[in-house]
Amino acid sequence: MATLLYRQERTDRSDDTTLSEGLARAVCILELLETDATSTLLRTLSTKSAQSTTLDFASRMNNARSANGFFDIIGEGTCGTVFEMPGTAAVAKVGSVANIRGLWRDFVFAGRAHQAIFSARPLLAVAFPGLELPHVPAALEFHRHDDAAFWDATTARLADPTHHYRPLHIAERIPPVPEPTRHALIHCFFEPDARDDAAEDPANAACLVRPYFGSRRPEGWAPTTLWNFPLWADAMEQIGLDADVLVCEMALGLAVLHWRAGLEASDVEFVLGTSAIKPALPTSVDSPVANIYAVDLRKRATHLYLLDFDKARDFRVDEPEQDLLPRLVAGVEGNDPYYPRPEINRQLWAAFANAYLEASAILLRDNLEKEHKTPAEEHRVLRLPQKFIDAWVTNMAEKVDNPLEDAIEFGGGGDAEDEGWGSDELGGGDQEDSDEDDEDSGEDEDSDEDDEDSDEEDGDDDAED
């Protein structure tokens, strides 16, 4: 748009433009570009948004539905290498034989989290009508390194033989953010001399955005890639993004992981991606006969996603509090700075904490309706979310050496003992069911030892999905 305005202006003016006039027009054009890029990010990174696009990802996937091309690498991490599976809405994560337990844990816990989100959605929709739970990509298949039938049919699609005959799991893919969003990110946050290379780099098509509410941009930060792009708290303020919605959706996701899936969420990632919008099906046989796909990747909605469960551990609410609470705090603190913090933005922290507490109370009351606990046991369980938040605030205060006792205003969460948090008419999975998944999957109690070599650094598997 700015280029067209500039060309029209050049046509309408004489050639004897003064230097001051030229500079004034240049500043105007730059301001138009900046405004356009910011408005694009504000529109496309909101979880309330939907857009139609002809971006290269959609075209490539739609055109490759019947093809059997090579798997392309779109992510690397400590748990494995992530491949795009052209023509499908799936990714393949290839691990190592030495860390097969880590990949298996990622597969099993992703499945548990996916089911937990599904079962919690109708419960939380009543209390949070304007919010959406984060999505968890469904775990689809797992193949051991010695699955000869699978690998004999698959090796031809992996160009590098070092990726052959290794443990692999297949999951739903998180479609990347649209091309206009990528170009806007490059324009707003890349150095001018790096923008052209970034825009032309095909690897940047696999762009997911990490919302870092718990940190501001480091001094001198100059991104060079869109892989796992960090959107810092001050960058979101610069865009004008509706942070309250995102942090509350993040809080709901954490509450479901804790009190529905029974996972302490260590190193679990939150990313902004998109999803294909399912087309409306015809309702009359008299309508024109048309080609209809299950999804149309050109019509996209922005969503918050949860992924990477290879370092997560499960827990039970009847564990001793002196053991459980430190584990829960370590799970959220030993992670990238996704969660808001009081020292960064107290208002966002309060919104996050209140949403977490209210959602936790709803989920726990629903769980307790299916269990046989004494009133004292129920009281202890219902107090766990507040005790976790208190322990978390204490931990954060110690890190910043600044008392934060007044960091939370729990006006919206209510008392966990109040009636009305759950509903007999709203279904949901049983906590015990999710806790037993790990045992049924064949995980050994000592499987933690198998993964210690993969815990040395943060995984970047989310460039994948």
XYZ file of C-alpha atoms in Angstrom:
465
model
C 0.000 0.000 0.000
C 2.788 2.433 0.959
C 4.648 1.647 -2.291
C 1.567 2.469 -4.369
C 1.095 5.753 -2.524
C 4.730 6.603 -3.101
C 4.489 5.869 -6.839
C 1.330 7.970 -7.162
C 2.968 10.813 -5.301
C 5.979 10.701 -7.619
C 3.619 10.917 -10.610
C 1.755 13.925 -9.240
C 4.835 16.005 -8.355
C 7.449 17.741 -10.452
C 11.078 16.624 -10.463
C 12.321 19.683 -8.551
C 11.498 18.181 -5.133
C 13.521 19.719 -2.325
C 15.573 17.595 0.054
C 13.299 18.479 2.977
C 10.216 17.478 0.984
C 11.827 14.181 0.012
C 12.788 13.394 3.595
C 9.298 14.246 4.802
C 7.759 11.874 2.263
C 10.240 9.127 3.171
C 9.338 9.436 6.852
C 5.644 9.273 5.949
C 6.198 6.109 3.906
C 8.176 4.435 6.711
C 5.427 5.298 9.178
C 2.842 3.728 6.862
C 4.931 0.547 6.603
C 5.410 0.419 10.369
C 1.697 0.942 11.019
C 0.749 -1.703 8.460
C 3.151 -4.284 9.948
C 1.984 -3.607 13.499
C -1.686 -3.859 12.558
C -0.974 -7.146 10.767
C 0.586 -8.602 13.915
C -2.216 -7.288 16.098
C -4.783 -8.905 13.816
C -3.112 -12.239 13.028
C -1.565 -13.036 16.429
C -4.844 -12.659 18.302
C -6.471 -15.962 19.204
C -9.768 -14.367 18.176
C -8.592 -14.008 14.582
C -9.230 -16.017 11.445
C -7.809 -15.279 8.042
C -7.820 -16.489 4.472
C -4.396 -16.784 2.917
C -2.642 -18.216 -0.104
C 0.622 -18.662 1.766
C 3.197 -21.141 0.541
C 2.561 -23.631 3.368
C -1.105 -24.012 2.483
C -0.403 -24.318 -1.224
C 2.385 -26.831 -0.686
C 0.314 -28.996 1.623
C -2.829 -28.871 -0.484
C -0.888 -29.658 -3.667
C 1.027 -32.522 -2.048
C -1.924 -34.511 -0.729
C -1.375 -37.315 -3.220
C 2.413 -37.043 -3.422
C 5.058 -39.079 -1.590
C 7.884 -36.567 -1.364
C 10.810 -36.344 1.023
C 10.273 -35.446 4.657
C 11.794 -31.997 5.258
C 13.439 -31.022 8.540
C 11.517 -28.217 10.239
C 12.828 -28.500 13.800
C 15.664 -29.786 15.982
C 15.667 -30.459 19.701
C 17.053 -32.621 22.470
C 14.206 -35.093 22.042
C 14.602 -35.554 18.301
C 14.538 -34.141 14.799
C 11.166 -33.007 13.490
C 10.099 -33.592 9.902
C 7.269 -32.178 7.861
C 5.246 -34.929 6.161
C 4.161 -33.296 2.878
C 0.558 -33.765 1.929
C -0.529 -34.517 5.481
C -1.440 -32.518 8.573
C 1.194 -34.400 10.577
C 4.840 -34.275 11.609
C 7.274 -37.064 12.399
C 9.681 -36.735 15.304
C 12.707 -39.027 14.981
C 14.623 -39.707 18.188
C 17.591 -41.808 19.176
C 17.632 -45.389 20.388
C 19.467 -44.227 23.521
C 16.653 -41.803 24.348
C 13.709 -43.924 23.255
C 12.115 -43.427 26.689
C 12.174 -39.648 26.288
C 10.421 -39.889 22.939
C 7.967 -42.421 24.376
C 7.221 -40.078 27.288
C 6.560 -37.240 24.840
C 4.136 -39.468 22.917
C 2.297 -40.817 25.981
C 2.006 -37.529 27.876
C 0.993 -35.603 24.748
C -1.837 -38.084 24.346
C -2.808 -37.674 27.986
C -2.733 -33.880 27.749
C -4.767 -33.950 24.530
C -7.471 -36.034 26.201
C -7.390 -33.846 29.324
C -7.962 -30.703 27.262
C -10.809 -32.403 25.417
C -12.550 -33.503 28.619
C -12.036 -30.157 30.399
C -13.338 -27.992 27.562
C -17.090 -28.244 28.359
C -16.454 -27.658 32.066
C -14.358 -24.532 31.623
C -16.430 -23.110 28.766
C -19.176 -22.278 31.269
C -16.921 -20.195 33.522
C -14.725 -18.747 30.742
C -17.056 -18.163 27.776
C -14.706 -15.758 26.022
C -11.599 -17.927 26.240
C -10.351 -21.013 24.450
C -8.218 -23.764 25.937
C -4.802 -24.223 24.336
C -4.720 -26.995 21.763
C -2.504 -30.070 22.158
C -1.540 -31.827 18.910
C -2.913 -35.368 18.944
C -0.356 -38.177 19.245
C -1.057 -40.438 16.264
C 1.528 -43.207 15.894
C 4.691 -44.557 17.529
C 7.190 -46.797 15.745
C 10.169 -48.446 17.385
C 13.522 -48.559 15.657
C 13.010 -52.268 14.986
C 9.580 -51.887 13.345
C 10.834 -53.370 10.072
C 7.547 -53.128 8.167
C 7.232 -49.396 8.875
C 10.845 -48.509 8.225
C 11.171 -50.552 5.044
C 8.336 -48.437 3.621
C 9.606 -45.122 5.032
C 13.368 -44.933 4.482
C 12.906 -43.736 0.901
C 11.301 -40.534 2.241
C 14.195 -39.673 4.585
C 17.186 -38.511 2.582
C 19.697 -38.818 5.442
C 20.303 -42.502 6.302
C 21.324 -41.564 9.856
C 17.613 -40.988 10.507
C 16.634 -44.493 9.396
C 15.563 -47.240 11.805
C 15.270 -45.027 14.862
C 12.313 -44.533 17.210
C 9.752 -42.205 15.666
C 6.405 -40.793 16.623
C 3.845 -39.054 14.467
C 1.646 -36.235 15.743
C -0.678 -33.613 14.372
C 1.174 -30.635 13.012
C 0.748 -27.095 14.245
C 0.422 -25.057 11.048
C 2.776 -22.058 11.137
C 1.708 -18.447 11.278
C 0.642 -16.965 7.915
C 3.050 -15.339 5.493
C 1.809 -11.775 6.206
C 2.549 -12.361 9.895
C 6.065 -13.554 9.124
C 6.799 -10.523 6.969
C 5.390 -8.229 9.660
C 7.588 -9.861 12.330
C 10.621 -9.361 10.114
C 9.745 -5.720 9.465
C 9.062 -4.881 13.118
C 11.892 -6.741 14.857
C 14.752 -7.533 12.444
C 17.616 -5.188 11.699
C 17.109 -3.493 8.309
C 20.125 -5.204 6.736
C 18.832 -8.650 7.798
C 15.263 -8.331 6.550
C 15.720 -9.357 2.924
C 17.653 -12.524 3.785
C 15.100 -13.467 6.443
C 12.176 -12.916 4.083
C 13.789 -15.094 1.404
C 14.929 -17.913 3.715
C 12.591 -20.893 3.086
C 13.335 -22.264 6.561
C 11.461 -19.306 8.050
C 8.206 -20.657 6.632
C 8.092 -22.978 9.682
C 7.430 -20.076 12.046
C 5.744 -20.540 15.399
C 5.703 -17.711 17.941
C 6.652 -18.162 21.598
C 4.803 -15.651 23.820
C 7.277 -14.688 26.567
C 5.160 -12.834 29.108
C 7.782 -13.355 31.798
C 10.655 -11.432 30.251
C 11.503 -8.338 28.264
C 13.794 -8.161 25.255
C 17.458 -8.544 26.182
C 19.631 -5.562 25.405
C 21.031 -5.842 21.912
C 18.596 -8.586 20.878
C 18.714 -8.924 17.084
C 16.858 -11.951 15.692
C 18.128 -13.712 12.583
C 15.511 -16.458 12.216
C 11.774 -16.941 12.654
C 12.142 -20.446 14.061
C 10.618 -20.477 17.547
C 10.328 -16.706 17.385
C 10.322 -15.149 20.886
C 7.689 -12.458 21.327
C 8.804 -10.696 24.493
C 6.481 -8.894 26.893
C 7.517 -5.424 25.734
C 7.179 -6.472 22.084
C 3.582 -7.519 22.747
C 2.982 -4.137 24.371
C 4.481 -2.480 21.287
C 2.058 -4.359 19.027
C -0.908 -3.763 21.325
C -1.713 -7.466 21.571
C -4.591 -8.435 23.890
C -2.306 -9.913 26.531
C -5.094 -10.518 29.071
C -6.735 -13.066 26.779
C -3.491 -14.913 26.077
C -2.317 -15.125 29.695
C -5.727 -16.359 30.838
C -5.755 -19.040 28.135
C -2.253 -19.985 29.228
C -3.487 -20.219 32.835
C -6.332 -22.521 31.799
C -3.855 -24.741 29.981
C -1.604 -25.009 33.030
C -4.574 -25.769 35.294
C -5.674 -28.599 32.986
C -2.154 -30.041 32.861
C -1.966 -29.995 36.656
C -5.416 -31.091 37.775
C -6.778 -33.028 34.787
C -3.718 -34.634 33.228
C -1.719 -34.878 36.464
C 1.457 -33.471 34.853
C 3.806 -30.985 36.492
C 4.536 -29.396 33.077
C 8.338 -29.312 33.149
C 9.705 -27.725 29.972
C 6.308 -27.787 28.257
C 6.153 -25.175 25.504
C 3.451 -22.648 24.638
C 3.411 -21.427 21.044
C 1.134 -19.405 18.811
C 0.297 -21.190 15.581
C -2.718 -21.615 13.395
C -5.214 -24.317 12.546
C -7.097 -25.116 9.393
C -10.759 -24.222 9.541
C -13.036 -27.119 8.673
C -15.372 -26.234 5.812
C -19.100 -26.105 6.378
C -20.685 -29.235 4.947
C -23.686 -28.941 2.620
C -27.033 -29.780 4.185
C -29.082 -30.265 1.038
C -28.609 -32.926 -1.632
C -29.806 -30.346 -4.148
C -26.710 -28.217 -3.598
C -24.097 -28.252 -6.400
C -21.751 -31.235 -6.273
C -18.343 -29.906 -5.189
C -14.892 -31.058 -4.129
C -14.725 -30.899 -0.314
C -11.599 -31.630 1.700
C -11.616 -32.442 5.399
C -9.715 -29.202 5.997
C -8.738 -26.230 3.875
C -5.304 -25.011 4.909
C -5.924 -21.665 3.216
C -8.503 -20.706 5.847
C -6.721 -20.366 9.181
C -7.434 -19.439 12.773
C -4.798 -18.436 15.332
C -4.489 -20.605 18.445
C -2.310 -21.126 21.488
C -0.749 -24.607 21.574
C 0.934 -26.814 24.177
C 3.665 -29.240 23.139
C 6.907 -31.018 24.068
C 6.204 -33.321 27.009
C 9.432 -35.348 26.983
C 10.653 -33.842 30.273
C 7.270 -33.725 32.016
C 6.568 -35.969 34.996
C 3.259 -37.064 36.429
C 2.065 -36.733 40.019
C -0.851 -37.589 42.306
C -2.738 -35.157 44.495
C -2.283 -37.413 47.522
C 1.513 -37.006 47.475
C 2.997 -35.238 50.539
C 2.768 -31.482 50.017
C 6.395 -30.966 51.005
C 7.312 -33.072 47.962
C 4.560 -32.063 45.542
C 4.638 -28.259 45.811
C 8.384 -27.903 45.066
C 7.922 -30.178 42.051
C 5.090 -28.041 40.702
C 7.077 -24.840 41.219
C 10.150 -26.348 39.564
C 7.962 -27.367 36.635
C 6.957 -23.770 35.878
C 10.183 -22.033 36.868
C 12.567 -24.358 35.021
C 11.169 -23.297 31.673
C 11.290 -20.550 29.089
C 9.661 -17.320 30.366
C 6.144 -18.015 29.095
C 4.260 -17.225 32.292
C 3.729 -13.623 33.455
C 5.650 -12.473 36.519
C 4.737 -9.858 39.126
C 7.974 -7.938 38.657
C 7.284 -7.630 34.906
C 3.554 -6.858 34.948
C 1.508 -7.262 38.130
C -1.797 -6.794 36.335
C -1.096 -9.661 33.932
C 0.154 -11.822 36.786
C -3.045 -11.199 38.746
C -5.181 -12.066 35.701
C -3.170 -15.245 35.165
C -3.293 -16.324 38.817
C -7.011 -15.666 39.168
C -7.837 -17.617 36.001
C -5.604 -20.485 37.127
C -7.221 -20.667 40.568
C -10.774 -20.526 39.268
C -10.138 -23.170 36.601
C -8.302 -25.386 39.099
C -11.221 -25.261 41.541
C -13.655 -26.276 38.789
C -11.499 -29.194 37.695
C -10.748 -30.457 41.194
C -14.385 -30.333 42.280
C -15.325 -32.323 39.201
C -12.603 -34.858 40.014
C -13.717 -35.152 43.640
C -17.298 -35.914 42.637
C -16.005 -39.191 41.202
C -13.756 -40.096 44.121
C -14.416 -41.214 47.681
C -12.473 -38.903 49.951
C -13.201 -37.678 53.447
C -14.172 -34.008 53.925
C -10.713 -33.366 55.347
C -9.061 -34.921 52.303
C -11.256 -32.900 49.956
C -10.394 -29.712 51.829
C -6.662 -30.473 51.516
C -6.926 -31.188 47.778
C -8.932 -28.029 47.076
C -6.273 -25.914 48.790
C -3.432 -27.247 46.616
C -3.753 -24.683 43.785
C -3.581 -21.732 46.204
C -0.625 -23.294 48.020
C 1.122 -23.809 44.681
C 0.593 -20.153 43.692
C 1.854 -19.002 47.107
C 4.965 -21.174 46.784
C 5.534 -19.893 43.254
C 5.276 -16.245 44.351
C 7.748 -16.924 47.166
C 10.160 -18.509 44.708
C 9.906 -15.557 42.314
C 10.413 -13.073 45.153
C 13.583 -14.844 46.211
C 14.924 -14.680 42.662
C 14.392 -10.931 42.287
C 15.249 -10.140 45.920
C 12.073 -8.097 46.146
C 9.103 -8.924 48.411
C 6.046 -9.770 46.328
C 3.557 -10.700 49.030
C 1.049 -8.258 47.530
C 1.547 -9.530 43.988
C -1.798 -11.290 43.714
C -5.305 -9.956 44.003
C -7.631 -12.907 43.916
C -10.862 -11.046 43.285
C -12.013 -13.310 40.462
C -11.017 -16.714 41.765
C -13.392 -17.035 44.676
C -12.920 -19.347 47.629
C -12.115 -22.909 46.649
C -14.637 -23.994 49.253
C -17.522 -22.075 47.656
C -20.257 -24.116 46.055
C -21.029 -23.945 42.362
C -17.576 -24.589 40.863
C -18.590 -27.861 39.178
C -21.723 -29.178 37.518
C -23.352 -32.574 37.575
C -24.496 -32.041 34.009
C -21.050 -31.398 32.534
C -18.916 -34.413 31.728
C -15.199 -34.839 32.183
C -12.531 -37.486 32.449
C -11.464 -38.990 35.731
C -8.155 -37.994 37.278
C -7.406 -41.621 38.015
C -7.870 -42.556 34.367
C -5.200 -40.094 33.258
C -2.811 -41.161 35.987
C -3.055 -44.777 34.924
C -2.198 -44.063 31.295
C 1.511 -44.053 32.015
C 1.370 -47.444 33.694
C -0.711 -48.939 30.898
C 1.736 -47.636 28.312
C 4.494 -49.787 29.707
C 6.654 -47.036 31.153
C 9.110 -48.258 33.749
C 9.319 -46.534 37.092
C 12.996 -45.982 36.435
C 12.469 -44.411 33.043
C 13.627 -41.026 34.381
C 17.201 -42.284 34.266
C 16.931 -42.987 30.563
C 16.225 -39.333 29.839
C 18.758 -37.505 31.938
C 21.056 -37.055 28.983
C 18.254 -35.237 27.169
C 17.566 -32.785 30.002
C 20.726 -30.747 29.623
C 19.192 -27.964 27.583
C 15.872 -26.678 26.363
C 14.441 -28.555 23.402
C 13.414 -26.627 20.348
C 11.092 -29.239 18.968
C 8.281 -26.767 18.603
C 9.644 -25.443 15.340
C 8.116 -28.635 14.153
C 4.744 -28.996 14.793
